[in-house]
Short mmCIF file of C-alpha atoms and ligand atoms in Angstrom, two decimals:
data_model
loop_
_atom_site.label_atom_id
_atom_site.label_comp_id
_atom_site.label_asym_id
_atom_site.label_seq_id
_atom_site.Cartn_x
_atom_site.Cartn_y
_atom_site.Cartn_z
CA MET Y 1 -0.01 -0.10 0.08
CA GLU Y 2 2.83 2.40 1.05
CA ILE Y 3 4.64 1.57 -2.09
CA ALA Y 4 1.73 2.06 -4.33
CA LEU Y 5 1.26 5.55 -2.58
CA ILE Y 6 4.92 6.58 -3.13
CA ILE Y 7 4.82 5.56 -6.82
CA VAL Y 8 1.39 7.62 -7.25
CA ASN Y 9 3.28 10.67 -5.52
CA ALA Y 10 6.40 10.12 -7.70
CA PHE Y 11 4.11 9.92 -10.67
CA LEU Y 12 2.32 13.12 -9.62
CA VAL Y 13 5.65 15.07 -9.04
CA VAL Y 14 6.97 13.97 -12.49
CA CYS Y 15 3.73 15.09 -14.05
CA ILE Y 16 3.85 18.56 -12.48
CA PHE Y 17 7.54 18.91 -13.35
CA ALA Y 18 6.69 18.03 -17.11
CA LEU Y 19 3.95 20.56 -17.02
CA ILE Y 20 6.16 23.42 -15.68
CA LEU Y 21 8.76 22.38 -18.43
CA MET Y 22 5.96 22.50 -21.20
CA LEU Y 23 4.54 25.93 -20.05
CA LYS Y 24 8.06 27.25 -19.95
CA TYR Y 25 8.77 26.13 -23.26
CA ALA Y 26 5.33 27.44 -24.63
CA TYR Y 27 6.17 30.91 -23.16
CA MET Y 28 9.52 30.83 -24.41
CA SER Y 29 8.52 29.84 -28.03
CA GLY Y 30 5.57 32.36 -27.88
CA LYS Y 31 8.39 34.94 -26.94
CA ARG Y 32 10.40 33.77 -30.03
CA VAL Y 33 7.63 34.03 -32.30
CA ARG Y 34 7.17 37.40 -31.27
CA ILE Y 35 10.44 38.65 -31.76
CA ASN Y 36 10.80 37.14 -35.10
CA PHE Y 37 8.33 39.67 -36.70
CA ASP Y 38 8.12 43.35 -37.01
CA GLU Y 39 4.99 44.52 -35.00
CA MET Y 40 3.70 46.98 -37.49
CA THR Y 41 3.80 45.02 -40.64
CA GLY Y 42 3.68 41.51 -39.42
CA LEU Y 43 6.78 40.85 -41.76
CA LEU Y 44 9.96 38.98 -40.72
CA ASN Y 45 12.30 41.26 -38.73
CA ARG Y 46 16.08 41.75 -39.77
CA ALA Y 47 17.61 38.78 -38.06
CA SER Y 48 14.69 36.60 -39.32
CA PHE Y 49 14.84 37.71 -42.71
CA PHE Y 50 18.60 36.77 -43.15
CA MET Y 51 17.91 33.38 -41.21
CA GLN Y 52 14.97 32.43 -43.31
CA GLY Y 53 16.58 34.07 -46.56
CA GLN Y 54 19.68 31.83 -46.12
CA SER Y 55 17.55 28.81 -45.35
CA ALA Y 56 15.61 29.37 -48.73
CA LEU Y 57 18.76 29.93 -50.67
CA ASP Y 58 20.01 26.61 -49.05
CA LYS Y 59 17.06 24.79 -50.24
CA LEU Y 60 17.31 26.12 -53.82
CA ASP Y 61 18.08 23.89 -56.82
CA LYS Y 62 21.46 25.80 -57.73
CA SER Y 63 21.05 25.24 -61.58
CA LYS Y 64 18.11 27.53 -61.15
CA HIS Y 65 20.29 30.27 -59.84
CA GLY Y 66 19.44 33.25 -62.37
CA GLU Y 67 15.90 32.79 -61.42
CA VAL Y 68 15.93 34.20 -57.95
CA ALA Y 69 16.39 37.98 -57.12
CA LEU Y 70 16.72 39.89 -53.88
CA VAL Y 71 15.14 43.27 -53.98
CA VAL Y 72 15.91 45.75 -51.20
CA PHE Y 73 13.63 48.80 -51.09
CA ASP Y 74 14.42 51.92 -49.36
CA VAL Y 75 11.44 54.41 -48.58
CA ASP Y 76 12.57 57.94 -49.61
CA LYS Y 77 12.25 60.53 -46.90
CA LEU Y 78 9.96 58.53 -44.53
CA ARG Y 79 10.88 61.08 -41.85
CA LEU Y 80 9.76 63.87 -44.16
CA ILE Y 81 6.61 62.17 -44.60
CA ASN Y 82 6.12 61.74 -40.73
CA THR Y 83 6.75 65.15 -40.18
CA LEU Y 84 4.53 66.73 -43.00
CA TYR Y 85 1.46 64.33 -42.64
CA GLY Y 86 2.09 62.81 -39.50
CA THR Y 87 3.04 59.48 -38.11
CA ALA Y 88 -0.32 57.59 -39.19
CA ASP Y 89 0.38 58.42 -42.80
CA GLY Y 90 4.05 57.47 -42.39
CA ASP Y 91 2.88 54.08 -40.86
CA ASP Y 92 0.39 53.91 -43.65
CA VAL Y 93 3.33 54.08 -46.22
CA VAL Y 94 5.24 51.37 -44.26
CA CYS Y 95 2.17 48.99 -44.38
CA ALA Y 96 1.61 49.74 -48.28
CA PHE Y 97 5.10 48.21 -48.83
CA ALA Y 98 4.35 45.19 -46.70
CA LYS Y 99 1.01 44.70 -48.43
CA THR Y 100 2.36 45.06 -51.91
CA LEU Y 101 5.18 42.68 -51.43
CA ARG Y 102 2.81 40.09 -49.86
CA SER Y 103 0.52 40.65 -53.09
CA LEU Y 104 3.70 39.93 -55.34
CA ALA Y 105 5.04 37.14 -53.22
CA GLY Y 106 4.58 33.23 -54.13
CA LYS Y 107 5.52 30.11 -52.28
CA GLY Y 108 9.09 30.09 -50.84
CA ASP Y 109 9.52 34.02 -51.00
CA VAL Y 110 10.82 35.61 -48.00
CA ILE Y 111 9.77 39.22 -47.08
CA GLY Y 112 11.48 41.17 -44.20
CA ARG Y 113 11.41 44.81 -42.90
CA VAL Y 114 15.07 44.98 -42.40
CA ASP Y 115 15.20 48.60 -41.04
CA THR Y 116 12.63 51.30 -40.22
CA ASP Y 117 12.43 52.27 -43.95
CA ASP Y 118 14.03 49.46 -45.67
CA PHE Y 119 12.46 46.19 -46.90
CA ALA Y 120 14.23 43.08 -48.31
CA PHE Y 121 12.36 40.58 -50.77
CA LEU Y 122 13.83 37.42 -51.77
CA THR Y 123 11.93 36.03 -54.58
CA ARG Y 124 11.43 33.49 -57.48
CA LEU Y 125 11.28 35.64 -60.69
CA ARG Y 126 8.74 33.12 -62.24
CA GLY Y 127 9.34 34.24 -65.67
CA ARG Y 128 9.44 37.86 -65.04
CA THR Y 129 12.26 39.99 -65.52
CA SER Y 130 13.41 42.13 -62.73
CA GLU Y 131 12.09 45.15 -64.67
CA GLU Y 132 8.79 43.57 -64.97
CA LEU Y 133 8.68 42.78 -61.20
CA ALA Y 134 9.49 46.29 -60.55
CA GLU Y 135 6.78 47.47 -62.85
CA GLN Y 136 4.27 45.26 -60.80
CA PHE Y 137 5.52 46.76 -57.90
CA ALA Y 138 4.99 50.27 -59.00
CA GLU Y 139 1.71 49.69 -60.06
CA THR Y 140 0.37 47.90 -57.03
CA PHE Y 141 2.01 49.97 -54.14
CA PRO Y 142 0.16 53.36 -54.58
CA GLN Y 143 -3.08 51.47 -54.40
CA TYR Y 144 -2.46 50.90 -50.84
CA ILE Y 145 -1.77 54.46 -49.63
CA ALA Y 146 -5.03 56.03 -48.36
CA ASN Y 147 -4.12 59.59 -48.46
CA ALA Y 148 -3.83 61.03 -51.95
CA SER Y 149 -1.32 63.79 -51.17
CA VAL Y 150 1.04 61.35 -49.54
CA ARG Y 151 0.28 58.82 -52.67
CA ASP Y 152 1.61 61.74 -54.79
CA GLN Y 153 4.66 62.49 -52.72
CA VAL Y 154 6.00 59.22 -51.64
CA ASN Y 155 9.10 57.89 -53.42
CA TYR Y 156 11.04 54.78 -53.06
CA TYR Y 157 14.40 53.26 -54.50
CA ALA Y 158 15.00 49.77 -54.98
CA GLY Y 159 18.20 47.73 -55.56
CA VAL Y 160 18.08 44.36 -57.14
CA CYS Y 161 20.64 41.54 -57.17
CA ILE Y 162 20.23 38.26 -59.15
CA PHE Y 163 21.15 35.25 -57.19
CA ASP Y 164 24.63 33.74 -58.85
CA GLY Y 165 23.94 30.52 -57.20
CA GLN Y 166 27.09 31.20 -54.85
CA ASP Y 167 26.45 34.09 -52.77
CA ASP Y 168 25.05 33.72 -49.35
CA ILE Y 169 22.03 35.99 -48.16
CA TYR Y 170 24.30 38.45 -46.66
CA THR Y 171 26.54 39.02 -49.74
CA LEU Y 172 23.37 39.00 -51.88
CA PHE Y 173 21.80 41.68 -49.66
CA ASN Y 174 25.09 43.85 -49.54
CA LYS Y 175 25.06 43.73 -53.38
CA ALA Y 176 21.45 44.88 -53.71
CA ASN Y 177 22.06 47.50 -51.03
CA LEU Y 178 24.99 48.88 -52.92
CA CYS Y 179 22.55 49.81 -55.55
CA LEU Y 180 20.91 51.76 -53.19
CA LEU Y 181 24.04 53.82 -52.29
CA THR Y 182 25.32 54.26 -55.77
CA HIS Y 183 21.93 54.84 -57.99
CA ALA Y 184 21.30 58.16 -59.64
CA ASP Y 185 18.86 60.17 -57.90
CA ASP Y 186 16.37 59.88 -61.00
CA GLN Y 187 16.78 56.18 -61.10
CA ARG Y 188 14.28 54.45 -58.88
CA VAL Y 189 15.38 50.90 -59.69
CA SER Y 190 19.06 49.71 -60.10
CA GLU Y 191 20.28 46.27 -60.65
CA PHE Y 192 23.62 45.12 -59.22
CA SER Y 193 26.59 44.77 -61.75
CA GLY Y 194 30.12 43.90 -61.37
CA ASP Y 195 31.56 47.42 -62.05
CA MET Y 196 29.48 48.55 -59.09
CA GLU Y 197 32.00 46.53 -56.95
CA GLN Y 198 34.67 48.38 -58.67
CA ARG Y 199 33.00 51.71 -57.90
CA MET Y 200 32.63 50.54 -54.48
CA VAL Y 201 36.39 49.76 -54.20
CA GLU Y 202 37.01 53.36 -55.59
CA ASN Y 203 34.73 54.90 -53.16
CA GLU Y 204 36.43 53.19 -50.32
CA ILE Y 205 39.78 54.53 -51.63
CA MET Y 206 38.19 57.75 -51.84
CA ARG Y 207 36.94 57.58 -48.17
CA THR Y 208 40.19 56.99 -46.71
CA GLU Y 209 41.81 59.53 -49.08
CA MET Y 210 39.46 62.20 -47.73
CA LEU Y 211 40.08 61.24 -44.05
CA ASN Y 212 43.96 61.62 -44.73
CA ALA Y 213 43.27 64.93 -46.64
CA LEU Y 214 41.65 66.24 -43.23
CA ASP Y 215 44.85 65.27 -41.31
CA ASN Y 216 47.35 66.23 -44.04
CA GLY Y 217 45.98 69.79 -44.77
CA GLN Y 218 44.97 69.03 -48.39
CA PHE Y 219 41.65 70.97 -48.17
CA GLU Y 220 41.61 74.85 -48.44
CA LEU Y 221 38.94 77.09 -48.28
CA TYR Y 222 38.34 79.63 -51.20
CA TYR Y 223 36.18 82.65 -50.52
CA GLN Y 224 33.52 84.25 -53.13
CA PRO Y 225 32.59 87.74 -52.51
CA LYS Y 226 29.03 88.80 -52.01
CA VAL Y 227 28.49 92.37 -53.00
CA GLU Y 228 25.94 95.11 -52.67
CA PHE Y 229 24.09 95.71 -56.08
CA LYS Y 230 23.95 99.43 -55.62
CA THR Y 231 27.49 100.14 -54.68
CA GLY Y 232 29.54 97.06 -55.86
CA LYS Y 233 31.11 97.03 -52.41
CA ILE Y 234 32.00 93.54 -50.88
CA ILE Y 235 30.03 93.00 -47.73
CA GLY Y 236 30.76 89.36 -47.11
CA VAL Y 237 32.31 86.17 -48.59
CA GLU Y 238 31.10 82.62 -48.80
CA ALA Y 239 33.69 79.88 -47.92
CA LEU Y 240 33.79 77.28 -50.60
CA ILE Y 241 35.84 74.17 -50.03
CA ARG Y 242 38.48 72.78 -52.53
CA TRP Y 243 40.58 69.48 -52.22
CA HIS Y 244 44.20 69.68 -53.54
CA HIS Y 245 44.32 65.98 -54.23
CA PRO Y 246 48.03 64.78 -54.72
CA ILE Y 247 47.18 63.10 -58.03
CA LYS Y 248 43.93 64.62 -59.30
CA GLY Y 249 44.93 68.22 -58.60
CA LEU Y 250 42.23 70.71 -57.37
CA VAL Y 251 38.86 68.81 -56.96
CA PRO Y 252 35.72 70.99 -56.71
CA PRO Y 253 33.12 70.13 -53.91
CA CYS Y 254 30.53 68.51 -56.14
CA ASP Y 255 33.11 65.82 -56.69
CA PHE Y 256 33.56 64.85 -53.26
CA ILE Y 257 31.02 66.45 -51.02
CA PRO Y 258 28.15 64.06 -51.83
CA LEU Y 259 30.63 61.28 -51.12
CA ALA Y 260 31.57 62.80 -47.76
CA GLU Y 261 27.88 63.17 -47.03
CA GLN Y 262 27.39 59.15 -47.93
CA PHE Y 263 30.37 58.08 -45.79
CA GLY Y 264 29.40 60.28 -42.80
CA ILE Y 265 32.78 62.42 -43.02
CA ILE Y 266 31.01 65.38 -44.02
CA THR Y 267 30.56 66.68 -40.38
CA LYS Y 268 34.35 66.35 -40.04
CA ILE Y 269 34.88 68.23 -42.92
CA ASP Y 270 32.14 70.85 -42.16
CA GLU Y 271 33.53 71.37 -38.71
CA TRP Y 272 36.98 72.03 -40.19
CA GLY Y 273 35.34 74.54 -42.69
CA LEU Y 274 33.78 76.47 -39.61
CA PHE Y 275 36.79 76.66 -37.63
CA THR Y 276 39.04 77.52 -40.76
CA ALA Y 277 36.45 80.27 -41.93
CA CYS Y 278 36.25 81.81 -38.48
CA ARG Y 279 40.05 81.78 -37.94
CA GLN Y 280 40.48 83.55 -41.35
CA GLY Y 281 37.73 86.03 -40.60
CA LYS Y 282 39.75 87.02 -37.58
CA ILE Y 283 43.00 87.31 -39.45
CA TRP Y 284 41.66 89.59 -41.96
CA GLN Y 285 40.10 91.89 -39.04
CA ASP Y 286 43.63 91.77 -37.22
CA LYS Y 287 45.09 93.22 -40.26
CA GLY Y 288 43.01 96.11 -40.30
CA LEU Y 289 40.81 95.04 -43.09
CA PRO Y 290 37.06 95.99 -42.71
CA PRO Y 291 35.08 93.14 -40.81
CA VAL Y 292 33.21 91.20 -43.62
CA LYS Y 293 30.64 88.81 -42.85
CA ILE Y 294 31.89 85.07 -43.56
CA SER Y 295 29.41 82.58 -44.81
CA VAL Y 296 29.91 78.75 -44.12
CA ASN Y 297 27.88 75.98 -45.76
CA MET Y 298 26.33 73.51 -43.39
CA SER Y 299 25.29 69.91 -44.51
CA GLN Y 300 22.16 68.31 -43.17
CA ALA Y 301 24.20 65.73 -41.10
CA GLN Y 302 25.65 68.73 -39.13
CA PHE Y 303 22.17 69.47 -38.00
CA VAL Y 304 21.13 65.67 -37.50
CA LYS Y 305 24.31 64.08 -36.19
CA THR Y 306 25.99 66.76 -34.19
CA ASP Y 307 25.38 69.58 -31.77
CA ILE Y 308 25.79 72.33 -34.12
CA TYR Y 309 25.13 75.07 -31.77
CA ALA Y 310 27.89 73.80 -29.26
CA THR Y 311 30.43 73.60 -32.28
CA ILE Y 312 29.65 77.26 -33.41
CA VAL Y 313 29.85 78.44 -29.78
CA LYS Y 314 33.27 76.71 -29.60
CA ALA Y 315 34.60 77.99 -32.94
CA LEU Y 316 33.63 81.52 -32.09
CA ASP Y 317 35.29 81.26 -28.57
CA GLU Y 318 38.56 79.69 -29.71
CA THR Y 319 38.84 81.84 -32.86
CA LYS Y 320 37.43 85.26 -31.02
CA LEU Y 321 35.54 86.05 -34.29
CA ASP Y 322 32.65 88.28 -33.58
CA PRO Y 323 29.42 86.28 -33.91
CA GLN Y 324 28.11 89.25 -36.05
CA CYS Y 325 30.76 88.40 -38.76
CA LEU Y 326 29.47 84.86 -39.06
CA GLU Y 327 26.63 83.53 -41.30
CA ILE Y 328 25.52 79.99 -41.74
CA GLU Y 329 23.76 78.93 -45.04
CA VAL Y 330 21.23 76.37 -44.87
CA THR Y 331 19.29 74.97 -47.75
CA GLU Y 332 15.45 74.47 -47.79
CA THR Y 333 15.39 70.91 -47.87
CA MET Y 334 17.41 70.88 -44.53
CA ALA Y 335 15.22 73.09 -42.94
CA MET Y 336 12.23 71.06 -44.01
CA THR Y 337 13.49 67.65 -42.87
CA ASP Y 338 13.16 68.06 -39.21
CA VAL Y 339 11.44 71.22 -38.77
CA GLU Y 340 11.09 71.30 -35.02
CA HIS Y 341 14.61 70.36 -34.48
CA THR Y 342 16.12 72.60 -37.02
CA VAL Y 343 13.92 75.63 -35.82
CA ASN Y 344 15.15 75.11 -32.13
CA VAL Y 345 18.84 74.87 -33.16
CA LEU Y 346 18.59 77.70 -35.58
CA ASN Y 347 17.01 79.94 -32.86
CA LYS Y 348 19.82 79.26 -30.42
CA VAL Y 349 22.34 80.04 -33.13
CA HIS Y 350 20.75 83.28 -34.26
CA ALA Y 351 20.35 84.49 -30.55
CA LEU Y 352 24.44 84.41 -30.41
CA GLY Y 353 24.22 87.07 -33.05
CA VAL Y 354 25.16 84.77 -36.05
CA SER Y 355 23.20 85.16 -39.30
CA ILE Y 356 21.31 82.70 -41.04
CA SER Y 357 20.67 82.54 -44.82
CA MET Y 358 18.62 80.43 -46.80
CA ASP Y 359 20.67 78.77 -49.52
CA ASP Y 360 19.56 77.76 -52.88
CA PHE Y 361 16.03 79.15 -52.65
CA GLY Y 362 13.58 77.97 -55.42
CA THR Y 363 15.10 74.49 -55.91
CA GLY Y 364 13.61 72.08 -52.98
CA TYR Y 365 10.50 72.19 -51.37
CA SER Y 366 9.60 75.94 -51.08
CA SER Y 367 7.90 76.12 -47.73
CA LEU Y 368 6.73 79.40 -46.37
CA ALA Y 369 5.88 77.94 -43.19
CA SER Y 370 9.79 77.18 -42.73
CA LEU Y 371 10.28 80.78 -43.71
CA LYS Y 372 8.06 81.70 -40.88
CA ALA Y 373 9.51 79.51 -38.35
CA ILE Y 374 13.04 79.99 -39.13
CA PRO Y 375 14.91 83.36 -37.97
CA PHE Y 376 16.45 83.66 -41.77
CA ASP Y 377 18.27 87.04 -42.28
CA VAL Y 378 19.03 86.45 -45.92
CA LEU Y 379 17.41 84.58 -48.69
CA LYS Y 380 19.69 83.34 -51.65
CA ILE Y 381 17.82 83.07 -54.99
CA ASP Y 382 19.20 80.04 -56.77
CA ARG Y 383 21.22 80.37 -59.90
CA SER Y 384 18.86 78.30 -61.82
CA LEU Y 385 16.32 81.34 -61.64
CA VAL Y 386 18.92 83.97 -62.04
CA CYS Y 387 20.61 82.44 -65.16
CA ASP Y 388 17.67 83.22 -67.29
CA VAL Y 389 16.12 86.00 -65.60
CA ASN Y 390 16.53 88.28 -68.59
CA ASP Y 391 14.93 85.84 -71.18
CA ASN Y 392 12.36 83.95 -69.13
CA ASP Y 393 9.34 85.78 -68.08
CA THR Y 394 8.41 83.13 -65.52
CA SER Y 395 11.78 83.42 -64.00
CA ARG Y 396 11.54 87.08 -63.80
CA ARG Y 397 8.12 87.03 -62.16
CA ILE Y 398 9.24 84.29 -59.68
CA THR Y 399 12.26 86.51 -58.79
CA SER Y 400 10.17 89.67 -58.50
CA ALA Y 401 7.70 87.77 -56.02
CA ILE Y 402 10.64 86.25 -54.03
CA VAL Y 403 11.99 89.82 -53.67
CA ALA Y 404 8.63 91.07 -52.74
CA MET Y 405 8.25 88.39 -50.00
CA CYS Y 406 11.76 89.08 -48.39
CA LYS Y 407 10.79 92.64 -48.26
CA ALA Y 408 7.72 92.05 -46.48
CA MET Y 409 9.41 89.59 -44.05
CA LYS Y 410 12.44 91.99 -43.72
CA MET Y 411 14.97 89.70 -45.19
CA VAL Y 412 18.01 90.73 -47.24
CA VAL Y 413 17.68 89.05 -50.75
CA LEU Y 414 20.89 88.02 -52.55
CA ALA Y 415 20.92 86.72 -56.18
CA GLU Y 416 23.29 83.84 -56.76
CA GLY Y 417 25.20 83.12 -59.90
CA VAL Y 418 25.11 86.48 -61.41
CA GLU Y 419 27.17 86.23 -64.51
CA THR Y 420 26.16 89.29 -66.70
CA ASP Y 421 25.87 92.88 -66.83
CA GLU Y 422 22.18 92.58 -68.00
CA GLN Y 423 21.35 90.25 -65.04
CA SER Y 424 23.06 92.63 -62.68
CA LYS Y 425 21.00 95.63 -63.87
CA LEU Y 426 17.59 93.83 -64.10
CA LEU Y 427 18.20 92.07 -60.57
CA THR Y 428 19.07 95.45 -59.10
CA ASP Y 429 15.72 96.84 -60.74
CA LEU Y 430 13.72 94.08 -59.35
CA GLY Y 431 15.00 95.07 -55.81
CA CYS Y 432 17.72 92.31 -54.92
CA ASP Y 433 20.04 93.58 -52.31
CA LEU Y 434 23.09 91.50 -52.73
CA ALA Y 435 24.87 89.69 -55.62
CA GLN Y 436 27.07 86.88 -55.75
CA GLY Y 437 28.64 85.51 -59.16
CA TYR Y 438 31.31 85.29 -61.54
CA TYR Y 439 30.38 88.66 -62.89
CA TYR Y 440 31.80 90.19 -59.70
CA SER Y 441 34.22 87.51 -58.87
CA LYS Y 442 34.91 83.68 -58.82
CA PRO Y 443 35.83 82.05 -55.48
CA ARG Y 444 39.27 83.33 -54.73
CA THR Y 445 42.15 82.07 -52.15
CA ALA Y 446 42.14 84.01 -48.72
CA ASP Y 447 45.28 85.87 -49.98
CA GLU Y 448 43.40 87.12 -53.16
CA ILE Y 449 40.52 88.13 -51.24
CA GLU Y 450 42.76 90.14 -48.66
CA GLU Y 451 44.10 92.03 -51.76
CA MET Y 452 40.55 92.71 -52.95
CA LEU Y 453 39.54 93.88 -49.23
CA ARG Y 454 42.66 95.98 -49.14
CA ALA Y 455 41.59 97.75 -52.30
CA GLU Y 456 38.25 98.47 -50.94
CA VAL Y 457 39.76 99.99 -47.95
CA ASP Y 458 41.64 102.47 -50.08
CA ASP Y 459 38.48 103.31 -51.72
CA HIS Y 460 36.03 103.36 -48.61
CA ALA Y 461 38.11 103.70 -45.79
CA GLU Y 462 35.60 104.92 -43.61
CA ASN Y 463 32.87 102.05 -43.96
CA SER Y 464 32.67 99.03 -42.09
CA ALA Y 465 30.65 96.31 -43.92
CA CYS Y 466 29.11 93.96 -40.76
P1 C2E T 1 26.72 76.58 -53.10
O1 C2E T 1 26.52 76.87 -51.68
O2 C2E T 1 25.31 77.00 -54.00
O3 C2E T 1 27.78 77.67 -53.77
C1 C2E T 1 27.88 78.52 -54.67
C2 C2E T 1 28.33 77.50 -55.93
O4 C2E T 1 28.29 78.27 -57.21
C3 C2E T 1 29.86 77.47 -55.81
O5 C2E T 1 30.42 76.12 -56.38
C4 C2E T 1 30.28 78.73 -56.69
O6 C2E T 1 31.66 78.64 -57.16
C5 C2E T 1 29.28 78.63 -57.74
N1 C2E T 1 29.06 79.84 -58.32
C6 C2E T 1 29.27 81.09 -57.84
N2 C2E T 1 28.93 82.00 -58.70
C7 C2E T 1 28.67 81.37 -59.93
C8 C2E T 1 28.39 81.84 -61.30
O7 C2E T 1 28.32 83.01 -61.55
N3 C2E T 1 28.18 80.86 -62.28
C9 C2E T 1 28.44 79.45 -61.91
N4 C2E T 1 28.24 78.62 -62.80
N5 C2E T 1 28.74 79.03 -60.62
C10 C2E T 1 28.84 80.06 -59.54
P2 C2E T 1 31.32 75.45 -55.40
O8 C2E T 1 32.51 75.99 -54.99
O9 C2E T 1 31.57 74.37 -56.62
O10 C2E T 1 30.31 74.69 -54.56
C11 C2E T 1 29.31 73.77 -54.96
C12 C2E T 1 28.54 73.32 -53.59
O11 C2E T 1 29.26 72.60 -52.80
C13 C2E T 1 28.10 74.62 -52.80
O12 C2E T 1 26.91 75.09 -53.49
C14 C2E T 1 27.77 73.95 -51.62
O13 C2E T 1 26.50 73.59 -51.48
C15 C2E T 1 28.82 72.85 -51.53
N6 C2E T 1 29.93 73.29 -50.62
C16 C2E T 1 31.05 74.11 -50.98
N7 C2E T 1 31.61 74.13 -49.87
C17 C2E T 1 31.44 73.46 -48.84
C18 C2E T 1 31.50 73.30 -47.67
O14 C2E T 1 32.79 73.69 -47.03
N8 C2E T 1 30.69 72.37 -46.73
C19 C2E T 1 29.49 71.97 -47.45
N9 C2E T 1 28.59 71.08 -46.78
N10 C2E T 1 29.11 72.16 -48.71
C20 C2E T 1 30.11 72.78 -49.32
CA1 CA T 2 26.12 78.15 -50.25
CA1 CA T 3 23.73 78.41 -53.27
#
């Protein structure tokens, strides 16, 4: 009898123990299921996409390699959509991606949300070319977006890599991703090719060279005068970077600034530019030249990734340049990207006495709201409007309207890229205050600017420009 009781008790203990283990396992696997998926879309998350993607490649009949593609999608400016329309519409865009990919997927395809605004789609082409697949996506995607304005505005880029039978999922992904890094702005879909790898190698060399350039003093600031239309007097200069490359010679900024932005080096370069420009401004003043305002270009990364306010305070403090003699140039697109943050930072910078100018006005999203919120002192009309202001009625009317708006908002208006006497006369008649352009002077070295300023001192010894 006692033995039977012991056996029953032991049996019960084993059952309870087994039950605990089962509950624990159920709990753990439930947890695992939950972390495998992206909550918003229900798609695989990054880690699971790579795991399941690799397992799908392993199962493939390798002779069918040309028939499988990995497409990486990047939602363009999702943050801007969130800011302009609200996060509900931003989320709607993300979900539209998920719905579209699900509608295009077939058996064995793997879909993941691999970053906030990136999706990966490993798919069998099933007789379609990658272009046809991209077309199917482009037709379906807008149908899932509820807000018509968002539907018109939203854009995306896609990088495609066809499976060669050898790559693992990570290599395949990196290659598709490389298309996203190297595509032209107007190329929505790009497919991986061997020369991209070559370009990647070249870019990597460029990245190292740029970092060395900073350490080895290969960058130099040139300065382009800003003049008063009415008097022709230099009231400021814009600092424009040049790279003395040991082999390529003098490299203009358009050949390396976009890459520096891509590589995340731009913040270092811009910081160097800010300190150098402030130092140069002080040197000119110490030499008894009139205190011209120095403008420095700021990249978007400078706002997003660094404490630009602290950097400016430090630069002014170390160089002892009067804040009234510093101006920073911000583009419309930058001002629109994270309005709240930008307004906050620019207000603080402005309170130091530093001027703020809106660069390239008329090229990006022209927003009157950002003009109202940000304390712009100067608005620079882009060269694309100035270049045909004499021949094109629309350019002239737009320029005239911009001038009227600037006057109403008590902003100084500067015309960029003035190249001819006719442009100069018309822009003066239209009421522009300041000019910058080859007609007055190309960007010049600090020494050359010093000579120009010295010549002005002789002409207008009594005047001070800032
Ligand atoms: P930006 O800020 O719009 O600078 C004006 C550009 O127009 C300069 O080109 C200048 O040389 C050019 N330019 C001025 N007047 C004329 C003209 O009459 N005709 C023509 N065709 N061009 C004129 P640059 O120096 O090649 O600079 C190009 C862009 O690179 C700048 O455009 C700016 O966005 C960027 N950049 C230059 N230096 C820096 C820098 O230190 N940091 C950052 N983040 N960007 C910079
Ligand atoms: Ca500029
Ligand atoms: Ca400009």
